[in-house]
Coordinates of C-alpha atoms in Angstrom, one line a residue:
X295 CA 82.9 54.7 124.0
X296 CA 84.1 54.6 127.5
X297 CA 85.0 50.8 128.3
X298 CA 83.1 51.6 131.7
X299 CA 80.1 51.7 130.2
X300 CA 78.2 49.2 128.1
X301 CA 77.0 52.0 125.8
X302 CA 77.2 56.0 124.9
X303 CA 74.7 58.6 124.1
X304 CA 74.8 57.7 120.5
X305 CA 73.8 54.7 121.0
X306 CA 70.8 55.5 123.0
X307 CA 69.4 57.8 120.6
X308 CA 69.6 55.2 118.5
X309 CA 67.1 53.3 119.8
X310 CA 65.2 56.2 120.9
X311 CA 65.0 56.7 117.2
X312 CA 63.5 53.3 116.5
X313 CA 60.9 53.0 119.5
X314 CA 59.7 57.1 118.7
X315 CA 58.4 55.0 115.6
X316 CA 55.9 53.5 117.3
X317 CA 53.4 55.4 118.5
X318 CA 54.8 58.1 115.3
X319 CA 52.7 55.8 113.2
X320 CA 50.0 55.1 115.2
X321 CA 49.2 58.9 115.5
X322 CA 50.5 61.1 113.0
X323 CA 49.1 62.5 110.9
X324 CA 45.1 61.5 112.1
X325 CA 45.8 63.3 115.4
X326 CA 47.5 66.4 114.0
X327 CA 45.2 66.4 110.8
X328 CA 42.1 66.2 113.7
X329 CA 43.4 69.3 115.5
X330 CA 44.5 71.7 113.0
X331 CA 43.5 70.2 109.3
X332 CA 45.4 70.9 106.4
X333 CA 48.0 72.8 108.5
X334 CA 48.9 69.5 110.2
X335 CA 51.4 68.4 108.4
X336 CA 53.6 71.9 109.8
X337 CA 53.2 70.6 113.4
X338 CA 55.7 69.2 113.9
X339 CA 58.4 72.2 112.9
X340 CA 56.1 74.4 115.1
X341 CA 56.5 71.8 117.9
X342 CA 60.4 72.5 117.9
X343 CA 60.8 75.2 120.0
X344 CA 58.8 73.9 123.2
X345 CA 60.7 70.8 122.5
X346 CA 63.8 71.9 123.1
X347 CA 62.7 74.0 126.1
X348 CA 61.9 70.8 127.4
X349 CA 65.1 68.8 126.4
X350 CA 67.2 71.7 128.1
X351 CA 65.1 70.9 131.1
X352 CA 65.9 67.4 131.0
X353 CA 69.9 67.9 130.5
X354 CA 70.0 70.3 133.2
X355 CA 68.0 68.1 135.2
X356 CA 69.9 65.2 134.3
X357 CA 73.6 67.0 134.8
X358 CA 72.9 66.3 138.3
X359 CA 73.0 62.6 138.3
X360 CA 75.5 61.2 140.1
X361 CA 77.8 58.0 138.7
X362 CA 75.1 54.8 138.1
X363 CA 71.9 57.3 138.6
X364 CA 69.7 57.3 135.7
X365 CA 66.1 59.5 136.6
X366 CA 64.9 56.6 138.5
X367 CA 67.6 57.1 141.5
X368 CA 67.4 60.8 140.7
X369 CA 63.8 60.4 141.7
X370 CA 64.6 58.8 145.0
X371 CA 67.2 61.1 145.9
X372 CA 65.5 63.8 145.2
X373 CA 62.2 63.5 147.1
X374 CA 63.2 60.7 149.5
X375 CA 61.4 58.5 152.1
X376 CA 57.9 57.4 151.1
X377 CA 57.2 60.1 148.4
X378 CA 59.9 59.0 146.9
X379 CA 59.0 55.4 146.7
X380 CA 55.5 56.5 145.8
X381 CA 56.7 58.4 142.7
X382 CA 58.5 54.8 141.7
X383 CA 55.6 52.7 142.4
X384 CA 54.1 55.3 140.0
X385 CA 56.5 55.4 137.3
X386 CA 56.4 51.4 137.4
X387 CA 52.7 51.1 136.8
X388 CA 52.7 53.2 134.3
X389 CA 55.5 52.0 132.2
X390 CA 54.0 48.5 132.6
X391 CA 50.6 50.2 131.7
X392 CA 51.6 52.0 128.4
X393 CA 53.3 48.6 127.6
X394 CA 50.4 47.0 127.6
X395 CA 49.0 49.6 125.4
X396 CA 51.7 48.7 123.1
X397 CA 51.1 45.4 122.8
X398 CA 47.4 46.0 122.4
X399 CA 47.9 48.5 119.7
X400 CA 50.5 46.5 117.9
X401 CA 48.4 43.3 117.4
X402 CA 45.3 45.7 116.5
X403 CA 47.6 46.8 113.7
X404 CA 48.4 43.2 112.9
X405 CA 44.4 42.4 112.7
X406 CA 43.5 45.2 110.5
X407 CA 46.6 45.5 108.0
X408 CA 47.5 41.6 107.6
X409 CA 45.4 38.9 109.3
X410 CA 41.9 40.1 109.6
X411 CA 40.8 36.7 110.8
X412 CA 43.5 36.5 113.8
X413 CA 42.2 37.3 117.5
X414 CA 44.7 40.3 118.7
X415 CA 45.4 38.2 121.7
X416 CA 47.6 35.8 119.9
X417 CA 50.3 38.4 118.6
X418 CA 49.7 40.8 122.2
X419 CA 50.9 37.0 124.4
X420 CA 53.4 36.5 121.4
X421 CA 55.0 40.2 121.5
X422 CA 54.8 40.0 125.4
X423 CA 56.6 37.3 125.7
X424 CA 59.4 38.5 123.3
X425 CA 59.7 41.5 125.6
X426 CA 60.0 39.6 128.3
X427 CA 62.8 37.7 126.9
X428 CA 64.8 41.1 125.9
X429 CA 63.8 42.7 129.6
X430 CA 65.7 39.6 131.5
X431 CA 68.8 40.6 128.9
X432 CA 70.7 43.1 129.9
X433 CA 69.7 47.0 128.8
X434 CA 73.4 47.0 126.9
X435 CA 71.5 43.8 124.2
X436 CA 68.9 46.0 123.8
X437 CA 70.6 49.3 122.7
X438 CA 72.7 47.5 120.6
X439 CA 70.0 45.6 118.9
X440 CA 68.5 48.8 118.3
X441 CA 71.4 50.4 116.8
X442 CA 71.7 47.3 114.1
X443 CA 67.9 47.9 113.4
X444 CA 67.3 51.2 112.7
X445 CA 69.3 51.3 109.4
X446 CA 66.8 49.2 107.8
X447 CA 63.8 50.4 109.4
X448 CA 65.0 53.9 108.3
X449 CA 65.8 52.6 104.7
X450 CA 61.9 51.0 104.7
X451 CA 60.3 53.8 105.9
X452 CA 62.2 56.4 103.8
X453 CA 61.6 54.2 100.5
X454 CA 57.5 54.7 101.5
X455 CA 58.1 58.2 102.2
X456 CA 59.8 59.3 98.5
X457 CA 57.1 57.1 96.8
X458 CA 54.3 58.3 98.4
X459 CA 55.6 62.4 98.1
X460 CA 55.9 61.7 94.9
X461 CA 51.9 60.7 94.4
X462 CA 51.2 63.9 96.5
X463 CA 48.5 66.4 95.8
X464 CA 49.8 69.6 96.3
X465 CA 46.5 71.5 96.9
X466 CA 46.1 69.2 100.0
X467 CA 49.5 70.5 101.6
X468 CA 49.1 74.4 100.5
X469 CA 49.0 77.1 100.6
X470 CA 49.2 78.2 104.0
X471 CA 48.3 81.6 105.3
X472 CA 48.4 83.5 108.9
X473 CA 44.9 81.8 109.3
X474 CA 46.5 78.5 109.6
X475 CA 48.8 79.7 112.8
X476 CA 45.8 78.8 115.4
X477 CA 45.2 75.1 113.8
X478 CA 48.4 74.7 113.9
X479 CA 49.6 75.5 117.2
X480 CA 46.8 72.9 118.2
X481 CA 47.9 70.2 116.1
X482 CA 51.4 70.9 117.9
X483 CA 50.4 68.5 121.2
X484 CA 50.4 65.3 119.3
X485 CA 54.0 66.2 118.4
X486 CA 54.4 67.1 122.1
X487 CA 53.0 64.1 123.1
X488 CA 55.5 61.5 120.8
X489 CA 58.8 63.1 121.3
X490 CA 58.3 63.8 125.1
X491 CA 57.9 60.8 126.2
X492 CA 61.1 59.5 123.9
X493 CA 63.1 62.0 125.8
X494 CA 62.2 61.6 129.0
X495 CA 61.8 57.2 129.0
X496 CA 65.6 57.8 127.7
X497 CA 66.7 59.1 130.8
X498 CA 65.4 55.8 132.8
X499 CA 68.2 54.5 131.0
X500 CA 70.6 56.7 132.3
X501 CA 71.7 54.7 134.7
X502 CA 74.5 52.2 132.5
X503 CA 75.6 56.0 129.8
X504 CA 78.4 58.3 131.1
X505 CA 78.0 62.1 131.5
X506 CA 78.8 63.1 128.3
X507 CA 79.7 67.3 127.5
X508 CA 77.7 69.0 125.1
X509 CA 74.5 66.4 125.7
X510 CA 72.2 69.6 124.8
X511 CA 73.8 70.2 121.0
X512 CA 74.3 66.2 120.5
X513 CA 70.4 65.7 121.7
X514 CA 68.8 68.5 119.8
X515 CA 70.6 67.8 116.7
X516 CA 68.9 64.5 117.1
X517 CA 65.2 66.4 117.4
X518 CA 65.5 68.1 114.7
X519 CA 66.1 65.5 112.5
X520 CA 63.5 63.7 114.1
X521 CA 61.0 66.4 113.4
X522 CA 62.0 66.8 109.8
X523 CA 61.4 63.0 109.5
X524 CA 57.5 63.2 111.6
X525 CA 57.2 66.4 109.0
X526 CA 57.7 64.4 105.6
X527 CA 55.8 61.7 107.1
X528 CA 53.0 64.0 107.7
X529 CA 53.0 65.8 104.5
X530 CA 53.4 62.6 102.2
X531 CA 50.2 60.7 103.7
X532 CA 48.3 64.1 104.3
X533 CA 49.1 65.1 100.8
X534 CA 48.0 61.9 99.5
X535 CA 44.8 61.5 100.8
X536 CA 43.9 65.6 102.5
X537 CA 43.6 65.7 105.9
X538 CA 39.5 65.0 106.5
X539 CA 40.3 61.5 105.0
X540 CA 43.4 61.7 107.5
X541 CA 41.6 62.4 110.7
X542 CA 39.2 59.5 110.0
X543 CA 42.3 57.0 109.0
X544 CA 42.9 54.4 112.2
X545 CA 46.7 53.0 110.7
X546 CA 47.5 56.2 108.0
X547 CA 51.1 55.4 107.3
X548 CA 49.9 51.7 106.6
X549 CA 47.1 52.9 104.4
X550 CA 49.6 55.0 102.4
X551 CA 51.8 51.8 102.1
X552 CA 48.6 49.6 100.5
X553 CA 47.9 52.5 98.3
X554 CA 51.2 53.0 96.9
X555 CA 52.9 51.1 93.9
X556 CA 57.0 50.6 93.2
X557 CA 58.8 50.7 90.3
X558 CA 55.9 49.9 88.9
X559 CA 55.5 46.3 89.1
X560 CA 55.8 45.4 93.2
X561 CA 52.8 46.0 94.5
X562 CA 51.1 45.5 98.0
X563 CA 53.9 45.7 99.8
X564 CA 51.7 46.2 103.1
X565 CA 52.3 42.3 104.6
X566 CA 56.0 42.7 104.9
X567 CA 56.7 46.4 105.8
X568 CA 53.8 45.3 108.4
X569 CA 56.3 42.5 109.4
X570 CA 59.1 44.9 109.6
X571 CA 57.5 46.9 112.6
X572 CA 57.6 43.7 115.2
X573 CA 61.1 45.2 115.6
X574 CA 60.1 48.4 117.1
X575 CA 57.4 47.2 118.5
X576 CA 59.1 44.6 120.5
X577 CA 61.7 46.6 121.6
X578 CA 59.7 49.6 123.0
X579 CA 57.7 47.0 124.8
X580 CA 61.5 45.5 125.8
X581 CA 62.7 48.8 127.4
X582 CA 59.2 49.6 128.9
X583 CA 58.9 46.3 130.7
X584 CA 63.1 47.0 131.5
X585 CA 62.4 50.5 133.1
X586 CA 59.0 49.6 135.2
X587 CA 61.2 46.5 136.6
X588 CA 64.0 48.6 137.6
X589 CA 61.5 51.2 139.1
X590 CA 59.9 48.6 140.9
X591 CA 63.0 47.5 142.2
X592 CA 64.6 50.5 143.6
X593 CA 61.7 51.2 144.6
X594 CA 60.9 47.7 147.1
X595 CA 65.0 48.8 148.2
X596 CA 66.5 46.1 145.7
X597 CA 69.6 46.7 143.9
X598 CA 68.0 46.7 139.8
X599 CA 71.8 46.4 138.6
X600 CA 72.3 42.8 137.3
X601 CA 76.0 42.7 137.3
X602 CA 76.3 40.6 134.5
X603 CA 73.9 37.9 135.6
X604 CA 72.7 35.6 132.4
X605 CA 69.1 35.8 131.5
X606 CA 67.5 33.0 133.3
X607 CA 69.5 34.0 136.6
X608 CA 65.9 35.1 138.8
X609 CA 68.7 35.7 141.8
X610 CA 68.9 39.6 143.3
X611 CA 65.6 40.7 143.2
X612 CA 65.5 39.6 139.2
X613 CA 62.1 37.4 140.3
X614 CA 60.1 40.9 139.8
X615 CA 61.1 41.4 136.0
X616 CA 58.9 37.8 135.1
X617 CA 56.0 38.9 137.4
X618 CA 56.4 42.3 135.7
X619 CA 56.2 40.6 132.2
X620 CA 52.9 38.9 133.3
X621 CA 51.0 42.0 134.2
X622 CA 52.5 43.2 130.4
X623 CA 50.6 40.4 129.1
X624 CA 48.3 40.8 130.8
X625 CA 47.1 44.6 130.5
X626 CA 47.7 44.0 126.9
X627 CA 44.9 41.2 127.0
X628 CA 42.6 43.0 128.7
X629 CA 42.9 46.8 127.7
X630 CA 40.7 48.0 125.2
X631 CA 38.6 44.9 124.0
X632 CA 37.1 46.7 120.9
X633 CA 38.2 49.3 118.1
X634 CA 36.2 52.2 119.7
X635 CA 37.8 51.9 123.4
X636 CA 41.5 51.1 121.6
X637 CA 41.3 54.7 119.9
X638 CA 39.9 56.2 123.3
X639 CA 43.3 55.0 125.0
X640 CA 45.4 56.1 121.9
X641 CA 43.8 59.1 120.9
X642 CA 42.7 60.6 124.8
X643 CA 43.8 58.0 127.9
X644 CA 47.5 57.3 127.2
X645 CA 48.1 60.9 126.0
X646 CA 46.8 63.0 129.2
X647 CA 48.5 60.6 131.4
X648 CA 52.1 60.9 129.1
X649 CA 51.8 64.9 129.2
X650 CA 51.0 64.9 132.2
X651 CA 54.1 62.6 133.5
X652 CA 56.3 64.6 131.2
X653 CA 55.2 68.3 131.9
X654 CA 54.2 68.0 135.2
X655 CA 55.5 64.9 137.7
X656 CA 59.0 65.4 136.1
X657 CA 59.5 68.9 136.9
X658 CA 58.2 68.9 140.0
X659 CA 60.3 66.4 141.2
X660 CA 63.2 68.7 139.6
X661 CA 61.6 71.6 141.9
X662 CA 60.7 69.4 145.5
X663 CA 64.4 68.2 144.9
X664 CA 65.8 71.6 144.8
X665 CA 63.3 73.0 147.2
X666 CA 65.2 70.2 149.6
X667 CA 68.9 70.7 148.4
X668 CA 69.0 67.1 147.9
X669 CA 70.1 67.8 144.1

């Protein structure tokens, strides 16, 4: 790694890795299984190809950063003036608003698989809080804690994964004939919809990572393991209980993990592999509260670098990231008070809005910029 920089490409996938977990579990397979039924558990294979359509976008897009730019100044370079503060104001909100979500969605997780009695507001104030603490870090704390974590998420949720394709029903995975190509191209958006965003909230991060040579080949050999790991995922919880059961279920990895016994005496392992996702939980919420501050920041013609300043150090413009942190807390108090509304954000709200931000405000600020000759 290049002493100049506080961490490599590597690195950053690393944690990409660990936060694509999230909202991996919270939809697959239900959302796939939805869409395109016993076929879902292919979606994510057939998602491949658009994805790294996209990711070549992104690294072409992204070869024109200039030293310190991440796609936060790229944004302001490219469209300038008050569009481009408008598109920052934008990115800001939302980043702070799919935080929210997160925190909302983690406690509801909490609630349901571990402490039924427990009000969701106590673990959404509790997680917010921890990502506020990690957000007034610096982004270099966080990748790093990510890269220690992921081994032993990984270990976790590959132990769940062999036991539960062992259990399998095979009839509920095949066959799989020319019929299936239609449901499975629709189950291919919730695929879209995960790894998207992962590439492109990477790329607010930018900003602190050297231009690296072959990024393409290094990045898509990351997808593609990434998609075999959302495909054995899929096919060990739809293959255990068939995708009708799978569209219904609101936490389907979870439910595989209360269903499933090891080595034939521990069982119920639910509580603690429950436990285990407050790590990628808090640190998604971490670099989601980190990117919207640093949006907001360039955006209000601050300078979002810290320079080394310790975490309590509210000097520089750093006053934003707590007021950031308390609309986090907040929109994760107040979003989606009940179990019907949550799965309307997760299943319908958050998605349109993530597509939409990948497929359609990224590019065109790609195109405006060229139109311009500003990149």
């Amino acid at each position: 790694m290049h002493t100049k920089y506080p961490f490599n490409r590597r690195q950053l996938l690393s944690l990409c890795t660990l936060l694509l977990l999230v909202p991996a579990l919270r939809l697959l397979p239900s959302a796939t299984a939805a869409a395109a039924g016993r076929a879902a558990w292919f979606s994510a294979p057939a998602a491949l190809p658009p994805l790294l359509l996209y990711l070549r976008f992104l690294c072409r897009f992204m070869e024109l950063r200039r030293e310190g730019e991440g796609l936060a100044e790229l944004t302001q370079r490219s469209l300038g003036g008050a569009l481009g503060k408008g598109v920052l104001l934008f990115f800001a909100a939302w980043l702070l608003l799919y935080g929210g979500f997160v925190l909302r969605s983690g406690a509801e997780r909490y609630v349901v698989t571990v402490f039924p009695h427990s009000s969701p507001a106590v673990f959404s104030v509790t997680l917010g809080l921890l990502a506020l603490l990690g957000a007034l870090g610096s982004l270099r704390t966080l990748v790093r804690a990510g890269r220690m974590v992921l081994p032993m998420m990984l270990f976790v949720l590959l132990t769940v994964l062999f036991f539960g394709l062992l259990s399998v029903d095979r009839s509920n995975l095949l066959p799989l004939t020319v019929y299936d190509a239609v449901p499975t191209a629709r189950g291919v958006l919730p695929v879209l919809n995960i790894l998207a965003f992962g590439m492109y909230g990477a790329c607010f991060l930018l900003a602190d990572a050297p231009k690296e040579p072959n990024a393409y080949r290094q990045t898509a050999a990351w997808l593609v393991r990434i998609t075999l790991l959302l495909t054995l995922l899929s096919a060990a919880v739809i293959g255990s209980f068939g995708a009708e059961l799978c569209a219904r279920l609101t936490q389907p990895f979870f439910t595989l993990v209360r269903n499933l016994v090891f080595f034939r005496s521990l069982e119920r392992v639910e509580a603690l592999v429950v436990t285990y996702w407050v790590f990628p939980d808090f640190l998604l919420s971490a670099v989601l509260l980190y990117a919207a501050q640093y949006c907001l920041r360039l955006a209000l013609g601050m300078d979002p670098a810290d320079h080394g300043r310790r975490r309590w150090d509210l000097r520089g413009g750093r006053r934003v990231i707590p007021l950031c942190g308390a609309v986090l807390i907040l929109l994760g108090l107040l979003l989606a008070p009940d179990a019907g509304s949550l799965r309307f954000w997760s299943e319908r709200l958050i998605p349109i809005l993530n597509l939409g931000v990948a497929f359609i405000l990224i590019p065109g600020i790609y195109i405006i910029g060229k139109q311009k000759k500003t990149l």
